[in-house]
Every structure is written in structure tokens, then in C-alpha cells.
Amino acid sequence: MMINFSEGISLIDAHAHLEELNDLSGALSEAKSSGVKGIVAVGMDLDSNRRTLEITRTNRGFVFPAIGYHPWEIKENEVEENLSFIKDHMQECIALGEIGLDYKVHVKKDLQWKVFGEILDLAVEYDKPVILHCRFSHKRTYEMVVERAIKRAVFHWYSGPLDLLDNILESGFFISATPALAYSPFHQQAIKKAPLERILLETDTPVIYQGKESRPKGVMISLKEVARLKDLDSLSVAKQTTTNATQFFQIG
Ligand SMILES: [Zn+2]
């Protein structure tokens, strides 16, 4: 689809695994020329956090770093060094993510809870927003965030139950919209229900949607799908969601 960016649309991709892209510089320059004015790069583990910080050092003001420990990546004997890396780099990141729980992976739940809980404690201590992965674990993820009185949280690619979405919204939290809106009924119903003021746009680059690997430029697909589902024009959706992202991450 074509969106005319000369209308002054500017977007923020609130969740991208940039360090996994083969053609990073190409992806960044095509994003810039497509109206993307900022990208939040998320880390998964020690190596990915290091590379994420490296990318942001050479792209300041355009790529903003989040560091984390993804539940898929948790290994008992690596927990300590992962957590201490995160602690040592709290001043360099704008958010903690990707973090959370995943009940489909073969990582013991109590180990996931421990790691997630410790990173949430850091978020409280340093007043950082959190970017949450919550596959088949929506309720427990929400409860752990609320228990610690986290102020800023985004439930990434939310496709969970709608009654829990009510709680998420009442707590002042956000959900994010991905290009999966083009085909996922669970994701669609959540985005339909959440007010625009609580939605961030993202790509989860380089996730493959319908056979195509995503890049940050694809945040325009998320934009178009949110506009379509909510029967709003793209420009006003872009304006509001970009305002949401700049306030949520406290980026200029
Ligand atoms: Zn992700």
C-alpha cells in the first residue's frame, strides 16, 4: 500500500530487533525516507543487548535503546551475567525490554518469574518504562507489573483476553500494534477496543508476516491497519501514536 508521507506523517517504530537485520543501514535509511523519525531497538540477551547499544551509539537521536532478557533466552547459568550487564547499563537505555513471561517455552516458570521480577525491580529503581512479552502469560505478567507499581508499561503485540485488557487500560498501561493486524483476529479485537491514546505502533522487526520479513519502514502497515480498524484517517492516527510514543519513552 502507499501512504503519502509528504502529508507530514512521522512515525515511531516502538519495537524492533535491529541487531537481527542483515542490511541494517539500508533498513535505517529507507525508514528515514519513509517518514519514520525514531526506532526503539530492543535487546534479548547479553549479546543482543551489546549489539543494540552499539547500533544506538552510531545512530543517536534516531535509534533509542532498550535492553532486556527475553524469556526465550533465559538459561540458568547465564542469569547472573545478563542481569549484571543490564544493571551496569541502566543509564544508557530508555526502557527495559524485551522482558516478560512466555508459558510456551521450555524455561521453568519459577526461573522466568525470578528474572522478570528482578528486572521489574530495576525499572522501579531507575524509573524506566518496560516493554512486555506476555505470550500465554498475560495475567501473570500484568499482576507482576501491578505488584511493583510500575508506572509505564507497554504490552507488546497484545492479543490476550479483553477483560484483562480492561485492567491494563485502567492501570494506565499501553498496548502496541504490529503488522499482524492485517490477519490476526485476537490482535485486531484488542486494538479495536483500546483507545488511540493508549496505542503505540511497532513492527517487531524482523518478524515474518505473511511470508515477508518486516523492517522498521513496515510501521506504516501498523499505522494503516489501526486507521482501518478504528475508521480514522492515517494522519491523525500517526500524530496521536507518535505523541504517545514520545511521552511514553520520554524521547524528544
Ligand atoms: Zn520482540
Tab-separated table of C-alpha atoms and ligand atoms in Angstrom:
chain	number	residue	atom	x	y	z
A	1	MET	CA	0.000	0.000	0.000
A	2	MET	CA	1.066	3.585	-0.451
A	3	ILE	CA	0.841	6.252	2.176
A	4	ASN	CA	1.773	9.742	1.155
A	5	PHE	CA	4.375	10.838	3.682
A	6	SER	CA	4.526	14.313	2.219
A	7	GLU	CA	1.373	14.931	4.257
A	8	GLY	CA	3.725	15.259	7.204
A	9	ILE	CA	3.231	11.823	8.722
A	10	SER	CA	6.017	10.916	11.102
A	11	LEU	CA	6.096	7.618	12.943
A	12	ILE	CA	7.965	5.851	15.698
A	13	ASP	CA	8.604	2.127	15.496
A	14	ALA	CA	8.305	1.277	19.190
A	15	HIS	CA	9.765	-2.274	18.977
A	16	ALA	CA	12.401	-3.567	16.564
A	17	HIS	CA	15.155	-6.170	16.873
A	18	LEU	CA	17.554	-4.163	14.730
A	19	GLU	CA	20.595	-6.266	15.575
A	20	GLU	CA	18.962	-9.201	13.758
A	21	LEU	CA	18.793	-7.396	10.401
A	22	ASN	CA	21.291	-8.266	7.681
A	23	ASP	CA	21.021	-4.954	5.887
A	24	LEU	CA	20.791	-2.600	8.844
A	25	SER	CA	21.995	0.581	7.156
A	26	GLY	CA	19.627	0.046	4.234
A	27	ALA	CA	16.739	-0.592	6.629
A	28	LEU	CA	17.504	2.569	8.598
A	29	SER	CA	17.830	4.841	5.591
A	30	GLU	CA	14.671	3.556	3.897
A	31	ALA	CA	12.838	4.026	7.233
A	32	LYS	CA	14.052	7.634	7.470
A	33	SER	CA	12.957	8.438	3.956
A	34	SER	CA	9.559	6.802	4.620
A	35	GLY	CA	8.642	9.090	7.498
A	36	VAL	CA	9.976	7.091	10.437
A	37	LYS	CA	11.509	9.565	12.848
A	38	GLY	CA	12.527	7.171	15.608
A	39	ILE	CA	13.029	3.475	16.342
A	40	VAL	CA	13.116	1.798	19.739
A	41	ALA	CA	15.624	-1.056	19.437
A	42	VAL	CA	15.002	-3.887	21.905
A	43	GLY	CA	17.543	-6.368	23.258
A	44	MET	CA	17.036	-10.038	24.120
A	45	ASP	CA	20.152	-11.185	25.975
A	46	LEU	CA	23.773	-10.267	26.646
A	47	ASP	CA	24.981	-10.404	23.052
A	48	SER	CA	21.873	-8.769	21.625
A	49	ASN	CA	21.938	-6.017	24.301
A	50	ARG	CA	25.569	-5.254	23.472
A	51	ARG	CA	24.850	-5.013	19.759
A	52	THR	CA	21.702	-2.964	20.375
A	53	LEU	CA	23.653	-0.394	22.398
A	54	GLU	CA	26.323	-0.359	19.699
A	55	ILE	CA	23.750	0.423	16.996
A	56	THR	CA	22.273	3.271	19.024
A	57	ARG	CA	25.710	4.830	19.639
A	58	THR	CA	26.143	5.363	15.910
A	59	ASN	CA	22.526	6.428	15.322
A	60	ARG	CA	21.834	8.815	18.178
A	61	GLY	CA	18.587	10.718	18.037
A	62	PHE	CA	17.110	8.158	15.642
A	63	VAL	CA	17.566	4.759	17.300
A	64	PHE	CA	16.783	4.553	21.021
A	65	PRO	CA	17.953	1.556	23.038
A	66	ALA	CA	16.000	-0.757	25.312
A	67	ILE	CA	17.852	-3.644	26.936
A	68	GLY	CA	16.366	-6.775	28.431
A	69	TYR	CA	16.359	-10.509	28.889
A	70	HIS	CA	13.736	-12.251	26.771
A	71	PRO	CA	12.072	-15.302	28.390
A	72	TRP	CA	13.085	-17.389	25.349
A	73	GLU	CA	16.735	-16.665	26.067
A	74	ILE	CA	16.861	-17.379	29.800
A	75	LYS	CA	19.423	-20.008	30.798
A	76	GLU	CA	20.003	-20.750	34.441
A	77	ASN	CA	23.802	-20.440	34.273
A	78	GLU	CA	23.657	-17.141	32.356
A	79	VAL	CA	21.164	-15.278	34.518
A	80	GLU	CA	23.695	-13.568	36.719
A	81	GLU	CA	25.830	-12.073	33.941
A	82	ASN	CA	22.757	-10.992	31.991
A	83	LEU	CA	21.271	-9.190	34.979
A	84	SER	CA	24.539	-7.525	35.897
A	85	PHE	CA	25.011	-6.258	32.322
A	86	ILE	CA	21.540	-4.702	32.473
A	87	LYS	CA	22.306	-3.110	35.853
A	88	ASP	CA	25.565	-1.691	34.508
A	89	HIS	CA	23.866	-0.080	31.514
A	90	MET	CA	20.743	1.408	33.066
A	91	GLN	CA	21.870	4.973	32.306
A	92	GLU	CA	22.316	4.199	28.615
A	93	CYS	CA	18.857	2.765	27.903
A	94	ILE	CA	15.489	4.494	27.584
A	95	ALA	CA	13.493	1.393	28.562
A	96	LEU	CA	13.766	-2.217	29.725
A	97	GLY	CA	12.741	-4.763	27.140
A	98	GLU	CA	12.127	-7.151	25.768
A	99	ILE	CA	11.176	-8.758	29.058
A	100	GLY	CA	8.250	-10.752	30.392
A	101	LEU	CA	6.912	-14.275	30.535
A	102	ASP	CA	6.262	-16.966	27.959
A	103	TYR	CA	4.448	-20.124	29.012
A	104	LYS	CA	5.015	-21.843	25.655
A	105	VAL	CA	8.786	-22.090	26.020
A	106	HIS	CA	10.673	-24.730	27.949
A	107	VAL	CA	12.105	-22.380	30.533
A	108	LYS	CA	10.925	-23.127	34.071
A	109	LYS	CA	8.248	-20.722	35.226
A	110	ASP	CA	9.871	-20.015	38.562
A	111	LEU	CA	13.099	-19.051	36.799
A	112	GLN	CA	11.133	-16.771	34.438
A	113	TRP	CA	9.366	-15.138	37.402
A	114	LYS	CA	12.653	-14.554	39.187
A	115	VAL	CA	14.375	-12.945	36.182
A	116	PHE	CA	11.330	-10.863	35.230
A	117	GLY	CA	10.837	-9.767	38.852
A	118	GLU	CA	14.441	-8.626	39.200
A	119	ILE	CA	14.283	-6.582	36.008
A	120	LEU	CA	10.982	-5.029	37.111
A	121	ASP	CA	12.698	-4.009	40.364
A	122	LEU	CA	15.332	-2.209	38.286
A	123	ALA	CA	12.607	-0.462	36.287
A	124	VAL	CA	11.164	0.869	39.536
A	125	GLU	CA	14.549	1.889	40.924
A	126	TYR	CA	15.566	3.767	37.755
A	127	ASP	CA	12.067	4.875	36.698
A	128	LYS	CA	12.244	3.201	33.269
A	129	PRO	CA	9.303	2.064	31.152
A	130	VAL	CA	9.005	-1.656	30.373
A	131	ILE	CA	8.339	-3.410	27.048
A	132	LEU	CA	6.482	-6.625	27.796
A	133	HIS	CA	6.322	-10.007	26.122
A	134	CYS	CA	3.364	-11.957	27.555
A	135	ARG	CA	2.604	-14.984	25.366
A	136	PHE	CA	0.104	-17.293	27.122
A	137	SER	CA	1.031	-15.486	30.327
A	138	HIS	CA	-0.937	-12.247	30.071
A	139	LYS	CA	-2.498	-12.365	33.509
A	140	ARG	CA	0.618	-13.206	35.484
A	141	THR	CA	2.647	-10.631	33.539
A	142	TYR	CA	0.053	-7.992	34.357
A	143	GLU	CA	-0.068	-8.998	38.028
A	144	MET	CA	3.700	-8.821	38.433
A	145	VAL	CA	3.803	-5.353	36.861
A	146	VAL	CA	0.989	-4.123	39.099
A	147	GLU	CA	2.502	-5.663	42.252
A	148	ARG	CA	5.563	-3.486	41.776
A	149	ALA	CA	3.559	-0.364	40.972
A	150	ILE	CA	5.291	0.046	37.592
A	151	LYS	CA	4.159	3.343	36.072
A	152	ARG	CA	4.921	2.906	32.372
A	153	ALA	CA	4.348	-0.436	30.649
A	154	VAL	CA	3.521	-1.472	27.098
A	155	PHE	CA	2.035	-4.902	26.464
A	156	HIS	CA	3.716	-5.603	23.144
A	157	TRP	CA	1.569	-7.092	20.320
A	158	TYR	CA	-1.292	-7.601	22.776
A	159	SER	CA	-3.567	-10.439	21.652
A	160	GLY	CA	-4.824	-11.559	25.045
A	161	PRO	CA	-8.237	-11.609	26.733
A	162	LEU	CA	-10.368	-8.478	26.533
A	163	ASP	CA	-11.338	-8.462	30.218
A	164	LEU	CA	-7.668	-8.305	31.138
A	165	LEU	CA	-7.247	-5.518	28.590
A	166	ASP	CA	-9.747	-3.529	30.660
A	167	ASN	CA	-7.456	-3.907	33.673
A	168	ILE	CA	-4.388	-2.992	31.615
A	169	LEU	CA	-6.071	0.185	30.401
A	170	GLU	CA	-7.442	1.088	33.838
A	171	SER	CA	-3.912	0.796	35.182
A	172	GLY	CA	-2.763	3.395	32.656
A	173	PHE	CA	-0.740	0.978	30.526
A	174	PHE	CA	-0.315	0.784	26.750
A	175	ILE	CA	-0.555	-1.925	24.103
A	176	SER	CA	1.296	-1.926	20.794
A	177	ALA	CA	0.070	-2.630	17.281
A	178	THR	CA	2.026	-4.744	14.774
A	179	PRO	CA	1.514	-5.563	11.083
A	180	ALA	CA	-0.181	-8.803	12.280
A	181	LEU	CA	-3.312	-6.649	12.499
A	182	ALA	CA	-3.797	-7.462	8.832
A	183	TYR	CA	-4.801	-11.035	9.730
A	184	SER	CA	-4.887	-11.752	13.499
A	185	PRO	CA	-8.423	-11.557	14.959
A	186	PHE	CA	-7.187	-11.544	18.582
A	187	HIS	CA	-4.799	-8.700	17.937
A	188	GLN	CA	-7.481	-6.836	15.974
A	189	GLN	CA	-10.079	-7.051	18.741
A	190	ALA	CA	-7.617	-5.663	21.289
A	191	ILE	CA	-6.597	-2.733	19.096
A	192	LYS	CA	-10.238	-2.015	18.271
A	193	LYS	CA	-11.056	-1.836	21.957
A	194	ALA	CA	-8.109	0.215	23.231
A	195	PRO	CA	-8.375	3.990	22.883
A	196	LEU	CA	-5.919	5.534	20.413
A	197	GLU	CA	-4.299	7.407	23.314
A	198	ARG	CA	-3.031	4.043	24.637
A	199	ILE	CA	-1.638	2.554	21.437
A	200	LEU	CA	1.955	2.513	20.174
A	201	LEU	CA	2.896	1.400	16.658
A	202	GLU	CA	5.667	-1.103	16.023
A	203	THR	CA	6.985	-3.798	13.686
A	204	ASP	CA	8.784	-6.371	15.897
A	205	THR	CA	11.356	-6.386	13.065
A	206	PRO	CA	12.454	-8.844	11.636
A	207	VAL	CA	9.357	-10.966	12.353
A	208	ILE	CA	7.920	-12.529	9.217
A	209	TYR	CA	4.335	-11.510	8.490
A	210	GLN	CA	2.564	-13.446	5.755
A	211	GLY	CA	5.849	-14.577	4.243
A	212	LYS	CA	7.584	-11.211	4.313
A	213	GLU	CA	10.339	-10.176	6.715
A	214	SER	CA	9.497	-6.897	8.408
A	215	ARG	CA	11.698	-3.833	8.628
A	216	PRO	CA	11.060	-0.599	10.541
A	217	LYS	CA	9.560	1.012	7.433
A	218	GLY	CA	6.710	-1.510	7.888
A	219	VAL	CA	5.411	0.552	10.812
A	220	MET	CA	3.335	2.213	8.097
A	221	ILE	CA	1.430	-1.077	7.771
A	222	SER	CA	0.642	-0.972	11.504
A	223	LEU	CA	-0.500	2.638	11.023
A	224	LYS	CA	-2.741	1.803	8.103
A	225	GLU	CA	-4.281	-1.167	9.920
A	226	VAL	CA	-5.025	0.825	13.089
A	227	ALA	CA	-6.614	3.562	10.960
A	228	ARG	CA	-8.706	0.987	9.106
A	229	LEU	CA	-9.873	-0.828	12.259
A	230	LYS	CA	-10.782	2.389	14.027
A	231	ASP	CA	-12.177	4.076	10.925
A	232	LEU	CA	-9.887	7.082	11.350
A	233	ASP	CA	-7.595	8.854	8.914
A	234	SER	CA	-3.940	7.849	8.889
A	235	LEU	CA	-2.657	11.316	9.639
A	236	SER	CA	-4.494	11.669	12.939
A	237	VAL	CA	-3.556	8.124	13.976
A	238	ALA	CA	0.087	8.935	13.167
A	239	LYS	CA	0.015	12.157	15.167
A	240	GLN	CA	-1.551	10.607	18.258
A	241	THR	CA	0.544	7.432	18.325
A	242	THR	CA	3.778	9.371	17.794
A	243	THR	CA	2.832	11.667	20.669
A	244	ASN	CA	2.084	8.558	22.753
A	245	ALA	CA	5.497	7.061	21.993
A	246	THR	CA	7.488	10.234	22.654
A	247	GLN	CA	5.735	10.693	26.005
A	248	PHE	CA	5.894	7.034	26.998
A	249	PHE	CA	9.629	6.714	26.267
A	250	GLN	CA	10.379	10.349	27.143
A	251	ILE	CA	12.229	10.896	23.892
A	252	GLY	CA	12.308	14.262	22.145
B	1	ZN	ZN	10.120	-8.619	20.012
